Amino acid sequence: MSYRHFIAAAAAAGALALPFAAPAQQKQVWKAADVHPLGYPTIEAIQRMGKKIEAETNGRISIQMYPSMQLGGEKEMIEQAQVGALQITRVSVGALGPVVDDLNVFNLPFIFRDEAHMRKVIDGPIGTELLDKVSASSARLIGLGWMDGGTRNVYSSKPVTKPADLKGLKVRMMGNPIFVETMNAMGGNGVAMGYNELYSALQTHVVDGAENNPPSYLTANHYQVVKVYSLTGHLIIPEIFVFSKRTWETLSPEDQAMLKKHSREAQMEQRQLWDKMVGEATEKLKAAGVQFVAADKPAFYQATQPIREKYGAKYAALLKRIQDTK
Ligand code: GTR
């Protein structure tokens, strides 16, 4: 066998580490994706992280952001991260629950007392354990960190102050059975749909409403179509950002540790941006004529009890730890 043939055969068998395979010092541009537009807190936090990583590695590693669903909806972004077509994706835990079932504990209605409670949980041991579960799962993703996704409230063309107000209303929910059933339990008709399809679905009355935090309701322009924002507060779902395991395995342990360190900083920084954005979004929505309506939260809490029982049973011990987090 000639040397050339030997190299070809050995490479095909994966037996040789060829010089061009993965030099750790090679310049890398990590692709990051988000459904939100530039300026949104989740995007801003990842871009700031990119700048810090670029500085720390003297330009060897940088992050290129693909905002505004340029790479598709969250389901598509997750799939691209899984195969290594992109490196970082920031999605709602709602979207990742169907891929990593352990995360669904955060997708239960009224599981956090308020956003401060949610932050305590994601910052503490439970947050770390769940990130590790993502990394150890078969999802081919590495859990990097959490972000604040605020409190989700129902929006439609009419006030929704109690479960009876949702009767007959088709309300878009994220694609996860828990959410559809939650909306049904709240009194409406849950319809699973991607975020990327929602604006036109509202316009064409395929759905009568949806639910989200004020920044998303504003930046996705849904407020232009339906103008009543009812403070049902049924879901407080953290965001998560993950890394492609395929790329992760090519990184040096030092680069892996550096990325983890910066991810934690991004987690803590994003919430400052978030709090500011919620205030600004609320003002802008009010200025645009959106009506903010108080809702009977205890009634919605009660109506969704069967969902917590059905989906929460397997997390009983963890749920107790979440409730005990002060
Ligand atoms: C937003 C969240 C997005 C996406 C969206 C949705 O609050 O930041 O990641 O999940 O909601 O409703 O699909």
GROMACS .gro file of C-alpha atoms and ligand atoms in nm:
model
  339
    1MET     CA    1   0.000   0.000   0.000
    2SER     CA    2   0.143   0.338  -0.098
    3TYR     CA    3   0.176   0.605   0.167
    4ARG     CA    4  -0.105   0.804   0.006
    5HIS     CA    5  -0.336   0.505   0.007
    6PHE     CA    6  -0.243   0.430   0.363
    7ILE     CA    7  -0.333   0.785   0.470
    8ALA     CA    8  -0.663   0.769   0.282
    9ALA     CA    9  -0.756   0.433   0.429
   10ALA     CA   10  -0.653   0.532   0.780
   11ALA     CA   11  -0.843   0.860   0.756
   12ALA     CA   12  -1.153   0.681   0.632
   13ALA     CA   13  -1.128   0.449   0.929
   14GLY     CA   14  -1.086   0.748   1.157
   15ALA     CA   15  -0.761   0.602   1.283
   16LEU     CA   16  -0.537   0.900   1.218
   17ALA     CA   17  -0.557   1.246   1.359
   18LEU     CA   18  -0.476   1.438   1.044
   19PRO     CA   19  -0.304   1.771   1.088
   20PHE     CA   20  -0.605   1.964   0.952
   21ALA     CA   21  -0.857   1.790   1.177
   22ALA     CA   22  -0.898   2.035   1.465
   23PRO     CA   23  -0.607   2.256   1.554
   24ALA     CA   24  -0.712   2.412   1.883
   25GLN     CA   25  -0.544   2.740   1.793
   26GLN     CA   26  -0.743   2.788   1.475
   27LYS     CA   27  -0.963   3.095   1.450
   28GLN     CA   28  -1.324   3.010   1.528
   29VAL     CA   29  -1.645   3.198   1.471
   30TRP     CA   30  -1.930   3.056   1.674
   31LYS     CA   31  -2.273   3.105   1.521
   32ALA     CA   32  -2.542   3.208   1.767
   33ALA     CA   33  -2.914   3.233   1.699
   34ASP     CA   34  -3.220   3.385   1.864
   35VAL     CA   35  -3.576   3.448   1.753
   36HIS     CA   36  -3.574   3.803   1.888
   37PRO     CA   37  -3.453   4.117   1.710
   38LEU     CA   38  -3.124   4.295   1.780
   39GLY     CA   39  -3.140   4.497   2.100
   40TYR     CA   40  -3.350   4.237   2.284
   41PRO     CA   41  -3.193   4.148   2.622
   42THR     CA   42  -3.123   3.782   2.537
   43ILE     CA   43  -2.938   3.888   2.220
   44GLU     CA   44  -2.754   4.173   2.384
   45ALA     CA   45  -2.628   3.945   2.664
   46ILE     CA   46  -2.489   3.689   2.418
   47GLN     CA   47  -2.326   3.960   2.207
   48ARG     CA   48  -2.160   4.108   2.515
   49MET     CA   49  -2.038   3.762   2.605
   50GLY     CA   50  -1.897   3.731   2.253
   51LYS     CA   51  -1.704   4.055   2.291
   52LYS     CA   52  -1.553   3.939   2.620
   53ILE     CA   53  -1.455   3.601   2.474
   54GLU     CA   54  -1.301   3.772   2.172
   55ALA     CA   55  -1.094   3.996   2.401
   56GLU     CA   56  -0.988   3.711   2.625
   57THR     CA   57  -0.875   3.493   2.333
   58ASN     CA   58  -0.713   3.781   2.142
   59GLY     CA   59  -0.960   3.738   1.860
   60ARG     CA   60  -0.916   3.362   1.827
   61ILE     CA   61  -1.282   3.302   1.912
   62SER     CA   62  -1.573   3.530   1.825
   63ILE     CA   63  -1.950   3.500   1.816
   64GLN     CA   64  -2.165   3.592   1.519
   65MET     CA   65  -2.530   3.653   1.600
   66TYR     CA   66  -2.818   3.555   1.372
   67PRO     CA   67  -3.120   3.735   1.520
   68SER     CA   68  -3.487   3.767   1.421
   69MET     CA   69  -3.552   3.402   1.332
   70GLN     CA   70  -3.304   3.421   1.045
   71LEU     CA   71  -3.225   3.056   1.110
   72GLY     CA   72  -3.588   2.958   1.170
   73GLY     CA   73  -3.801   2.912   1.480
   74GLU     CA   74  -3.677   2.766   1.807
   75LYS     CA   75  -3.740   2.406   1.705
   76GLU     CA   76  -3.522   2.455   1.397
   77MET     CA   77  -3.254   2.638   1.595
   78ILE     CA   78  -3.234   2.352   1.845
   79GLU     CA   79  -3.199   2.101   1.563
   80GLN     CA   80  -2.918   2.303   1.404
   81ALA     CA   81  -2.731   2.320   1.733
   82GLN     CA   82  -2.770   1.945   1.772
   83VAL     CA   83  -2.594   1.875   1.444
   84GLY     CA   84  -2.332   2.147   1.492
   85ALA     CA   85  -2.464   2.376   1.216
   86LEU     CA   86  -2.469   2.648   1.479
   87GLN     CA   87  -2.298   2.665   1.814
   88ILE     CA   88  -2.512   2.871   2.052
   89THR     CA   89  -2.886   2.892   2.061
   90ARG     CA   90  -3.098   3.080   2.311
   91VAL     CA   91  -3.448   2.943   2.343
   92SER     CA   92  -3.734   2.928   2.587
   93VAL     CA   93  -3.729   2.633   2.824
   94GLY     CA   94  -4.077   2.582   2.681
   95ALA     CA   95  -3.922   2.488   2.348
   96LEU     CA   96  -3.650   2.267   2.496
   97GLY     CA   97  -3.882   2.072   2.730
   98PRO     CA   98  -3.993   1.833   2.453
   99VAL     CA   99  -3.622   1.755   2.389
  100VAL     CA  100  -3.499   1.734   2.751
  101ASP     CA  101  -3.794   1.621   2.960
  102ASP     CA  102  -3.628   1.711   3.293
  103LEU     CA  103  -3.670   2.078   3.202
  104ASN     CA  104  -4.048   2.052   3.195
  105VAL     CA  105  -4.057   2.111   3.568
  106PHE     CA  106  -4.005   2.483   3.486
  107ASN     CA  107  -4.289   2.472   3.233
  108LEU     CA  108  -4.563   2.405   3.487
  109PRO     CA  109  -4.814   2.686   3.549
  110PHE     CA  110  -4.766   2.895   3.865
  111ILE     CA  111  -4.461   2.699   3.973
  112PHE     CA  112  -4.265   3.007   4.075
  113ARG     CA  113  -4.409   3.256   4.324
  114ASP     CA  114  -4.265   3.545   4.126
  115GLU     CA  115  -3.965   3.631   3.909
  116ALA     CA  116  -3.739   3.682   4.211
  117HIS     CA  117  -3.816   3.325   4.316
  118MET     CA  118  -3.741   3.198   3.965
  119ARG     CA  119  -3.404   3.378   3.967
  120LYS     CA  120  -3.310   3.222   4.301
  121VAL     CA  121  -3.385   2.879   4.161
  122ILE     CA  122  -3.192   2.916   3.834
  123ASP     CA  123  -2.895   3.076   4.012
  124GLY     CA  124  -2.872   2.803   4.277
  125PRO     CA  125  -2.807   2.428   4.286
  126ILE     CA  126  -3.129   2.337   4.103
  127GLY     CA  127  -3.030   2.557   3.810
  128THR     CA  128  -2.687   2.397   3.793
  129GLU     CA  129  -2.828   2.046   3.820
  130LEU     CA  130  -3.070   2.104   3.534
  131LEU     CA  131  -2.800   2.250   3.309
  132ASP     CA  132  -2.595   1.939   3.383
  133LYS     CA  133  -2.894   1.722   3.298
  134VAL     CA  134  -2.919   1.890   2.959
  135SER     CA  135  -2.549   1.820   2.898
  136ALA     CA  136  -2.575   1.458   3.014
  137SER     CA  137  -2.892   1.389   2.815
  138SER     CA  138  -2.903   1.241   2.466
  139ALA     CA  139  -2.993   1.586   2.324
  140ARG     CA  140  -2.639   1.654   2.197
  141LEU     CA  141  -2.641   1.994   2.368
  142ILE     CA  142  -2.444   2.150   2.651
  143GLY     CA  143  -2.642   2.359   2.900
  144LEU     CA  144  -2.458   2.692   2.932
  145GLY     CA  145  -2.687   2.918   3.132
  146TRP     CA  146  -3.026   3.066   3.206
  147MET     CA  147  -3.191   3.397   3.132
  148ASP     CA  148  -3.497   3.578   3.255
  149GLY     CA  149  -3.804   3.542   3.034
  150GLY     CA  150  -4.035   3.737   3.261
  151THR     CA  151  -4.397   3.658   3.333
  152ARG     CA  152  -4.638   3.551   3.062
  153ASN     CA  153  -4.984   3.706   3.041
  154VAL     CA  154  -5.274   3.650   2.802
  155TYR     CA  155  -5.341   3.899   2.521
  156SER     CA  156  -5.645   3.914   2.299
  157SER     CA  157  -5.904   4.163   2.181
  158LYS     CA  158  -6.100   4.148   2.506
  159PRO     CA  159  -6.019   4.145   2.877
  160VAL     CA  160  -5.951   3.805   3.032
  161THR     CA  161  -5.997   3.850   3.405
  162LYS     CA  162  -6.132   3.504   3.493
  163PRO     CA  163  -6.140   3.155   3.337
  164ALA     CA  164  -6.492   3.206   3.193
  165ASP     CA  165  -6.358   3.496   2.982
  166LEU     CA  166  -6.142   3.253   2.784
  167LYS     CA  167  -6.439   3.042   2.675
  168GLY     CA  168  -6.430   2.991   2.298
  169LEU     CA  169  -6.101   3.179   2.255
  170LYS     CA  170  -5.826   3.013   2.054
  171VAL     CA  171  -5.503   3.103   2.222
  172ARG     CA  172  -5.163   3.029   2.071
  173MET     CA  173  -4.926   2.845   2.303
  174MET     CA  174  -4.568   2.726   2.252
  175GLY     CA  175  -4.532   2.378   2.101
  176ASN     CA  176  -4.532   2.168   2.416
  177PRO     CA  177  -4.837   1.964   2.529
  178ILE     CA  178  -4.811   2.108   2.881
  179PHE     CA  179  -4.894   2.455   2.752
  180VAL     CA  180  -5.187   2.351   2.536
  181GLU     CA  181  -5.336   2.164   2.829
  182THR     CA  182  -5.265   2.456   3.060
  183MET     CA  183  -5.462   2.689   2.834
  184ASN     CA  184  -5.745   2.439   2.809
  185ALA     CA  185  -5.752   2.413   3.189
  186MET     CA  186  -5.755   2.793   3.213
  187GLY     CA  187  -6.078   2.793   3.012
  188GLY     CA  188  -5.960   2.861   2.655
  189ASN     CA  189  -5.861   2.651   2.355
  190GLY     CA  190  -5.484   2.611   2.339
  191VAL     CA  191  -5.333   2.599   1.991
  192ALA     CA  192  -4.966   2.496   1.953
  193MET     CA  193  -4.781   2.708   1.701
  194GLY     CA  194  -4.430   2.840   1.636
  195TYR     CA  195  -4.350   3.197   1.735
  196ASN     CA  196  -4.257   3.264   1.373
  197GLU     CA  197  -4.613   3.192   1.257
  198LEU     CA  198  -4.799   3.388   1.522
  199TYR     CA  199  -4.818   3.741   1.382
  200SER     CA  200  -5.003   3.634   1.069
  201ALA     CA  201  -5.215   3.386   1.265
  202LEU     CA  202  -5.336   3.675   1.482
  203GLN     CA  203  -5.399   3.891   1.177
  204THR     CA  204  -5.600   3.626   0.995
  205HIS     CA  205  -5.787   3.520   1.312
  206VAL     CA  206  -5.650   3.168   1.299
  207VAL     CA  207  -5.606   3.239   1.670
  208ASP     CA  208  -5.779   3.501   1.887
  209GLY     CA  209  -5.489   3.564   2.117
  210ALA     CA  210  -5.164   3.445   2.267
  211GLU     CA  211  -4.962   3.488   2.585
  212ASN     CA  212  -4.620   3.628   2.649
  213ASN     CA  213  -4.412   3.879   2.844
  214PRO     CA  214  -4.435   4.253   2.758
  215PRO     CA  215  -4.104   4.270   2.562
  216SER     CA  216  -4.207   3.988   2.326
  217TYR     CA  217  -4.562   4.119   2.289
  218LEU     CA  218  -4.408   4.451   2.184
  219THR     CA  219  -4.114   4.348   1.965
  220ALA     CA  220  -4.310   4.083   1.773
  221ASN     CA  221  -4.569   4.356   1.698
  222HIS     CA  222  -4.856   4.142   1.824
  223TYR     CA  223  -4.988   4.445   2.012
  224GLN     CA  224  -5.070   4.601   1.677
  225VAL     CA  225  -5.330   4.329   1.619
  226VAL     CA  226  -5.474   4.257   1.966
  227LYS     CA  227  -5.468   4.528   2.228
  228VAL     CA  228  -5.580   4.393   2.564
  229TYR     CA  229  -5.309   4.255   2.794
  230SER     CA  230  -5.458   4.070   3.090
  231LEU     CA  231  -5.227   4.001   3.384
  232THR     CA  232  -5.295   3.630   3.427
  233GLY     CA  233  -4.930   3.558   3.516
  234HIS     CA  234  -4.979   3.186   3.457
  235LEU     CA  235  -4.626   3.105   3.343
  236ILE     CA  236  -4.283   3.225   3.448
  237ILE     CA  237  -4.054   3.036   3.214
  238PRO     CA  238  -3.680   3.092   3.216
  239GLU     CA  239  -3.487   3.110   2.892
  240ILE     CA  240  -3.191   2.881   2.839
  241PHE     CA  241  -2.885   2.904   2.617
  242VAL     CA  242  -2.712   2.592   2.501
  243PHE     CA  243  -2.405   2.495   2.301
  244SER     CA  244  -2.366   2.231   2.034
  245LYS     CA  245  -2.210   1.923   2.191
  246ARG     CA  246  -2.053   1.840   1.858
  247THR     CA  247  -1.850   2.162   1.862
  248TRP     CA  248  -1.799   2.144   2.240
  249GLU     CA  249  -1.611   1.816   2.200
  250THR     CA  250  -1.358   1.988   1.974
  251LEU     CA  251  -1.282   2.258   2.234
  252SER     CA  252  -0.990   2.244   2.473
  253PRO     CA  253  -1.080   2.204   2.842
  254GLU     CA  254  -0.955   2.563   2.891
  255ASP     CA  255  -1.190   2.700   2.627
  256GLN     CA  256  -1.476   2.498   2.772
  257ALA     CA  257  -1.410   2.642   3.118
  258MET     CA  258  -1.379   2.994   2.979
  259LEU     CA  259  -1.713   2.962   2.801
  260LYS     CA  260  -1.881   2.834   3.117
  261LYS     CA  261  -1.743   3.126   3.316
  262HIS     CA  262  -1.867   3.383   3.064
  263SER     CA  263  -2.204   3.209   3.041
  264ARG     CA  264  -2.258   3.256   3.411
  265GLU     CA  265  -2.173   3.624   3.375
  266ALA     CA  266  -2.414   3.654   3.082
  267GLN     CA  267  -2.684   3.495   3.297
  268MET     CA  268  -2.635   3.758   3.566
  269GLU     CA  269  -2.603   4.050   3.324
  270GLN     CA  270  -2.907   3.969   3.114
  271ARG     CA  271  -3.147   4.037   3.399
  272GLN     CA  272  -3.033   4.400   3.431
  273LEU     CA  273  -3.112   4.445   3.063
  274TRP     CA  274  -3.434   4.254   3.113
  275ASP     CA  275  -3.569   4.467   3.396
  276LYS     CA  276  -3.499   4.781   3.197
  277MET     CA  277  -3.666   4.639   2.886
  278VAL     CA  278  -3.981   4.530   3.072
  279GLY     CA  279  -4.026   4.886   3.200
  280GLU     CA  280  -3.967   5.038   2.857
  281ALA     CA  281  -4.188   4.786   2.679
  282THR     CA  282  -4.473   4.846   2.924
  283GLU     CA  283  -4.455   5.220   2.863
  284LYS     CA  284  -4.442   5.180   2.487
  285LEU     CA  285  -4.735   4.940   2.488
  286LYS     CA  286  -4.945   5.176   2.698
  287ALA     CA  287  -4.851   5.467   2.472
  288ALA     CA  288  -4.965   5.258   2.174
  289GLY     CA  289  -5.308   5.217   2.332
  290VAL     CA  290  -5.270   4.873   2.488
  291GLN     CA  291  -5.502   4.821   2.782
  292PHE     CA  292  -5.344   4.647   3.084
  293VAL     CA  293  -5.607   4.457   3.283
  294ALA     CA  294  -5.579   4.298   3.629
  295ALA     CA  295  -5.685   3.932   3.643
  296ASP     CA  296  -5.806   3.693   3.911
  297LYS     CA  297  -5.482   3.497   3.949
  298PRO     CA  298  -5.607   3.267   4.229
  299ALA     CA  299  -5.888   3.152   3.998
  300PHE     CA  300  -5.638   3.064   3.724
  301TYR     CA  301  -5.413   2.900   3.980
  302GLN     CA  302  -5.699   2.680   4.092
  303ALA     CA  303  -5.807   2.599   3.737
  304THR     CA  304  -5.456   2.476   3.651
  305GLN     CA  305  -5.416   2.250   3.955
  306PRO     CA  306  -5.484   1.934   3.745
  307ILE     CA  307  -5.190   2.024   3.521
  308ARG     CA  308  -4.951   2.052   3.814
  309GLU     CA  309  -5.081   1.720   3.943
  310LYS     CA  310  -5.060   1.541   3.609
  311TYR     CA  311  -4.718   1.667   3.499
  312GLY     CA  312  -4.566   1.747   3.836
  313ALA     CA  313  -4.605   1.406   4.003
  314LYS     CA  314  -4.273   1.277   3.873
  315TYR     CA  315  -4.092   1.587   3.996
  316ALA     CA  316  -4.243   1.578   4.346
  317ALA     CA  317  -3.907   1.594   4.527
  318LEU     CA  318  -3.771   1.865   4.299
  319LEU     CA  319  -4.092   2.066   4.323
  320LYS     CA  320  -4.061   2.063   4.699
  321ARG     CA  321  -3.704   2.195   4.672
  322ILE     CA  322  -3.826   2.467   4.434
  323GLN     CA  323  -4.100   2.570   4.675
  324ASP     CA  324  -3.852   2.565   4.964
  325THR     CA  325  -3.613   2.799   4.780
  326LYS     CA  326  -3.645   3.134   4.951
  327GTR     C1  327  -4.060   3.450   2.422
  327GTR     C2  328  -3.932   3.375   2.435
  327GTR     C3  329  -3.898   3.308   2.308
  327GTR     C4  330  -4.014   3.228   2.251
  327GTR     C5  331  -4.143   3.304   2.255
  327GTR     C6  332  -4.264   3.216   2.222
  327GTR     O1  333  -4.093   3.504   2.546
  327GTR     O2  334  -3.828   3.464   2.466
  327GTR     O3  335  -3.786   3.229   2.329
  327GTR     O4  336  -4.026   3.113   2.323
  327GTR     O5  337  -4.164   3.363   2.382
  327GTR     O6  338  -4.370   3.238   2.277
  327GTR     O7  339  -4.250   3.125   2.140
   0.00000   0.00000   0.00000
